[in-house]
Coordinates of C-alpha atoms in Angstrom, one line a residue:
M777 CA 4.7 27.2 22.5
K778 CA 1.8 24.9 21.7
V779 CA 1.8 22.7 18.6
V780 CA -1.5 21.2 17.4
A781 CA -1.6 18.5 14.7
C782 CA -4.6 18.7 12.4
I783 CA -5.4 15.5 10.5
I784 CA -7.6 16.6 7.5
A785 CA -9.9 13.7 6.8
R786 CA -13.2 12.8 5.3
T787 CA -14.9 9.5 4.4
V788 CA -16.0 10.9 1.0
S789 CA -13.8 9.7 -1.8
T790 CA -15.1 8.9 -5.3
R791 CA -12.0 7.1 -6.5
L792 CA -11.5 5.0 -3.4
P793 CA -14.6 5.1 -1.2
L794 CA -13.9 5.2 2.6
K795 CA -10.2 5.1 1.9
V796 CA -9.1 6.6 5.3
L797 CA -10.8 3.6 7.0
R798 CA -9.2 1.0 4.8
N799 CA -6.8 -1.4 6.5
I800 CA -3.2 -1.3 5.6
S801 CA -1.6 -3.4 8.2
D802 CA -2.9 -6.1 10.7
Q803 CA -6.4 -4.6 11.0
I804 CA -5.0 -1.1 11.3
S805 CA -6.6 1.5 9.1
I806 CA -4.9 4.4 7.3
L807 CA -6.2 6.8 9.9
D808 CA -5.3 4.4 12.8
F809 CA -1.7 4.2 11.5
L810 CA -1.3 7.9 10.9
I811 CA -2.6 8.8 14.4
M812 CA -0.4 6.3 16.1
R813 CA 2.7 7.6 14.3
L814 CA 1.9 11.2 15.2
K815 CA 1.7 10.1 18.8
L816 CA 5.4 9.3 18.6
V817 CA 6.3 12.9 17.9
N818 CA 7.6 14.8 21.0
S819 CA 6.7 18.3 19.9
I820 CA 3.0 17.7 19.2
D821 CA 0.9 18.7 22.2
E822 CA -2.5 17.8 20.8
I823 CA -4.0 15.9 17.9
Y824 CA -7.3 16.9 16.3
L825 CA -9.1 14.9 13.7
C826 CA -10.5 17.7 11.4
T827 CA -13.6 16.6 9.5
S828 CA -17.0 17.8 8.4
K829 CA -20.4 18.1 10.0
E830 CA -22.0 15.9 7.4
E831 CA -23.5 12.6 8.5
V832 CA -21.3 10.6 6.3
D833 CA -18.4 11.6 8.6
D834 CA -20.1 10.5 11.8
I835 CA -18.0 7.4 11.9
L836 CA -14.8 9.5 12.4
E837 CA -16.1 10.3 15.9
D838 CA -15.5 6.6 16.8
V839 CA -11.9 6.9 15.4
A840 CA -11.2 9.9 17.7
I841 CA -12.6 8.1 20.7
K842 CA -10.7 4.9 19.9
H843 CA -7.4 6.9 19.9
N844 CA -8.3 9.3 22.7
I845 CA -7.7 12.3 20.5
K846 CA -9.9 15.3 19.8
I847 CA -12.2 15.9 16.8
Y848 CA -13.4 19.0 15.2
R849 CA -16.3 19.0 12.8
G850 CA -16.8 22.0 10.6
S851 CA -17.1 23.1 6.9
A852 CA -17.2 20.2 4.4
D853 CA -15.2 22.2 1.8
N854 CA -13.2 24.8 3.7
V855 CA -10.2 23.1 5.2
I856 CA -8.6 26.4 6.3
E857 CA -11.7 27.3 8.3
R858 CA -11.5 24.0 10.1
M859 CA -7.9 24.5 11.0
L860 CA -8.5 28.1 12.1
D861 CA -11.3 27.0 14.4
V862 CA -9.1 24.3 15.9
G863 CA -6.3 26.9 16.4
E864 CA -8.7 29.1 18.3
I865 CA -10.2 26.3 20.4
A866 CA -6.8 24.8 21.3
K867 CA -5.0 28.2 21.7
A868 CA -2.3 26.9 19.3
D869 CA 0.8 28.8 18.4
F870 CA 1.7 26.3 15.6
L871 CA -0.5 24.1 13.5
L872 CA 0.7 20.9 11.8
R873 CA -1.3 20.0 8.7
I874 CA -1.4 16.3 7.7
T875 CA -3.8 14.9 5.1
G876 CA -5.6 11.7 6.1
D877 CA -4.7 9.9 2.9
N878 CA -1.0 10.1 3.7
P879 CA -0.4 7.3 6.3
L880 CA 3.3 7.3 5.7
T881 CA 3.8 10.9 6.5
S882 CA 7.3 11.3 7.8
Y883 CA 6.7 11.7 11.5
E884 CA 10.4 11.5 12.4
W885 CA 11.2 14.9 10.9
V886 CA 8.4 16.8 12.6
D887 CA 10.4 17.7 15.6
K888 CA 13.1 19.1 13.3
Q889 CA 10.5 21.1 11.4
Y890 CA 9.3 22.6 14.7
E891 CA 12.8 23.5 15.8
F892 CA 13.5 25.1 12.4
I893 CA 10.4 27.2 12.3
V894 CA 11.0 28.5 15.9
D895 CA 14.8 29.1 15.6
K896 CA 14.5 31.0 12.3
E897 CA 11.2 32.7 13.2
L898 CA 9.5 31.4 10.1
D899 CA 5.8 31.2 9.1
Y900 CA 5.9 27.9 7.3
V901 CA 8.1 24.8 6.9
R902 CA 8.0 21.6 4.8
L903 CA 10.3 18.9 3.6
I904 CA 11.6 18.9 0.0
D905 CA 12.8 16.3 -2.4
V906 CA 10.9 13.6 -0.6
P907 CA 8.2 11.3 -1.9
I908 CA 4.7 12.7 -2.6
G909 CA 2.7 12.2 0.5
A910 CA 5.7 12.2 2.8
T911 CA 5.8 15.7 4.3
A912 CA 3.7 17.3 7.0
E913 CA 3.4 21.1 6.9
I914 CA 4.0 23.2 10.0
M915 CA 2.8 26.8 10.1
T916 CA 2.2 29.5 12.7
F917 CA -1.4 30.1 13.6
S918 CA -0.9 33.8 12.8
A919 CA 0.3 33.1 9.3
L920 CA -2.7 30.8 8.6
K921 CA -5.0 33.6 9.7
K922 CA -3.2 36.1 7.4
C923 CA -3.5 33.6 4.5
Y924 CA -7.2 33.1 5.1
Q925 CA -7.8 36.9 4.9
S926 CA -6.1 37.1 1.5
I927 CA -7.8 34.3 -0.4
N928 CA -11.2 33.1 -1.5
P929 CA -12.3 30.4 1.0
G930 CA -13.4 28.2 -1.9
V931 CA -9.8 27.5 -2.8
S932 CA -8.6 26.3 0.6
E933 CA -7.6 22.9 -0.9
Y934 CA -4.7 24.7 -2.4
L935 CA -3.4 25.9 1.0
M936 CA 0.1 24.8 0.3
L937 CA 0.4 27.0 -2.7
F938 CA -0.7 30.1 -0.7
L939 CA 1.4 29.5 2.4
F940 CA 4.5 28.1 0.7
E941 CA 5.0 31.5 -1.0
P942 CA 8.1 33.4 0.0
R943 CA 6.7 36.6 -1.6
S944 CA 4.1 36.6 1.2
F945 CA 5.4 34.5 4.1
K946 CA 8.8 33.6 5.7
C947 CA 9.1 30.1 4.4
G948 CA 11.6 27.3 5.2
V949 CA 12.5 24.0 3.7
I950 CA 14.2 21.0 5.1
K951 CA 16.1 18.6 2.8
P952 CA 16.5 15.3 4.6
F953 CA 18.4 13.4 1.9
E954 CA 21.1 14.3 -0.6
E955 CA 19.1 12.5 -3.4
D956 CA 15.9 13.8 -4.8
Y957 CA 13.1 11.3 -4.2
S958 CA 10.2 13.4 -5.5
Y959 CA 9.7 10.8 -8.3
I960 CA 8.3 8.4 -5.7
S961 CA 4.7 8.5 -4.4
I962 CA 3.4 7.1 -1.1
T963 CA 0.1 8.9 -0.9
V964 CA -3.1 6.9 -1.1
D965 CA -5.6 8.0 -3.7
L966 CA -6.5 4.9 -5.7
K967 CA -6.9 1.2 -5.0
K968 CA -3.4 0.5 -6.5
D969 CA -2.0 3.0 -4.0
L970 CA -3.6 1.0 -1.1
V971 CA -2.1 -2.2 -2.4
R972 CA 1.3 -0.5 -2.7
T973 CA 1.2 0.8 0.9
K974 CA 0.3 -2.7 2.2
S975 CA 3.2 -4.1 0.2
I976 CA 5.7 -1.6 1.6
L977 CA 4.6 -2.3 5.2
S978 CA 4.6 -6.0 4.7
H979 CA 8.5 -5.8 4.7
F980 CA 8.6 -4.7 8.3
K981 CA 8.1 -6.6 11.6
E982 CA 7.2 -3.3 13.4
P983 CA 5.7 -1.1 10.6
L984 CA 4.4 1.6 13.0
S985 CA 7.8 3.2 13.5
V986 CA 9.2 2.7 10.1
S987 CA 11.2 5.8 8.9
L988 CA 11.0 7.5 5.5
E989 CA 14.5 6.4 4.8
Q990 CA 13.5 2.8 5.3
I991 CA 10.3 3.2 3.2
I992 CA 12.3 4.6 0.3
G993 CA 14.9 1.9 0.6
T994 CA 12.3 -0.8 0.6
I995 CA 10.6 0.7 -2.5
K996 CA 13.8 0.8 -4.4
A997 CA 15.2 -2.6 -3.3
N998 CA 11.9 -4.4 -4.1
N999 CA 10.8 -2.3 -7.0
I1000 CA 7.4 -1.9 -5.4
P1001 CA 4.8 -1.5 -8.2
D1002 CA 3.0 1.9 -8.6
A1003 CA 5.5 3.7 -6.4
F1004 CA 7.3 5.6 -9.2
F1005 CA 5.6 8.8 -10.2
K1006 CA 5.6 10.0 -13.8
A1007 CA 4.4 13.5 -14.4
T1008 CA 1.9 13.9 -17.3
G1009 CA -0.7 16.5 -18.2
E1010 CA -1.6 19.7 -16.5
I1011 CA -1.4 20.6 -12.8
K1012 CA -4.6 22.2 -11.4
M1013 CA -4.1 25.6 -9.7
P1014 CA -6.4 27.9 -7.7
Y1015 CA -9.2 29.8 -9.3
G1016 CA -9.7 27.3 -12.2
K1017 CA -6.3 27.7 -13.7
S1018 CA -3.8 25.0 -14.7
I1019 CA -0.2 24.9 -15.8
S1020 CA 2.1 22.3 -17.3
F1021 CA 4.1 20.1 -15.0
D1022 CA 7.4 21.6 -16.1
D1023 CA 6.1 25.1 -15.2
F1024 CA 4.9 23.8 -11.9
R1025 CA 8.3 22.3 -11.1
E1026 CA 9.9 25.6 -12.0
D1027 CA 7.5 27.5 -9.8
M1028 CA 8.3 25.1 -6.9
K1029 CA 12.0 25.7 -7.5
R1030 CA 11.4 29.4 -7.2
R1031 CA 9.7 28.9 -3.8
V1032 CA 12.5 26.7 -2.6
D1033 CA 15.3 29.0 -3.8
N1034 CA 13.7 31.9 -1.9
S1035 CA 13.1 30.0 1.4
A1036 CA 15.4 29.4 4.3
K1037 CA 17.1 26.0 3.9
L1038 CA 18.3 23.3 6.2
S1039 CA 20.1 20.2 4.8
L1040 CA 20.2 17.3 7.2
Y1041 CA 22.5 15.0 5.2
E1042 CA 25.5 17.2 5.3

């Protein structure tokens, strides 16, 4: 079984230009940090930097060379197409999706996600009740192909909503902690998120291998600014729709309730 990690990244970002190339620790960029952490995962066979063919993303070629990983350049807007192409090229059985603006993705649970998807013969597995930006998503290549055939390619940014759907796929969820930490955010979207990430990592002598449990503990112990998520407004959905946050949470609960579950704290 071959597992290929796909880091979805572009340099275009209106709210925080070039964010994936911004440094977060000792001259290490967001992308550098993420790639080096993924290299610590035993179950990953290859890492691909999945970006676009546009000139603005040429610089990501240098990042791939620097870390001796592969790069695939495809559609600027269709994330699923890029991942499918990588799956074909790499002859992958499983694809791991990680977005480039989530440098603190929980690398230490990826092996467990892989074991779970194989043991239970699932199509898709993610972590639940963890901070926003903490979970990688693992899926079978065959499930991704099936998903692509059933949706409009223009909504590929909502891949999670289509694959994490027990009505269509055999889904699994892993709950690493007894407490629900979904009120915490560790994704990087704005300048304040970048500042927050630097602040978190400044508390560790060896930040590269820091675990999600350590990150959460540091945020809570030091009351790190801008780490606590407050839901407001509407949540954008595919095909131009939107729903209230309460309705979104209820829908996520439905998906969890109808998925295979693994609790790691028991």
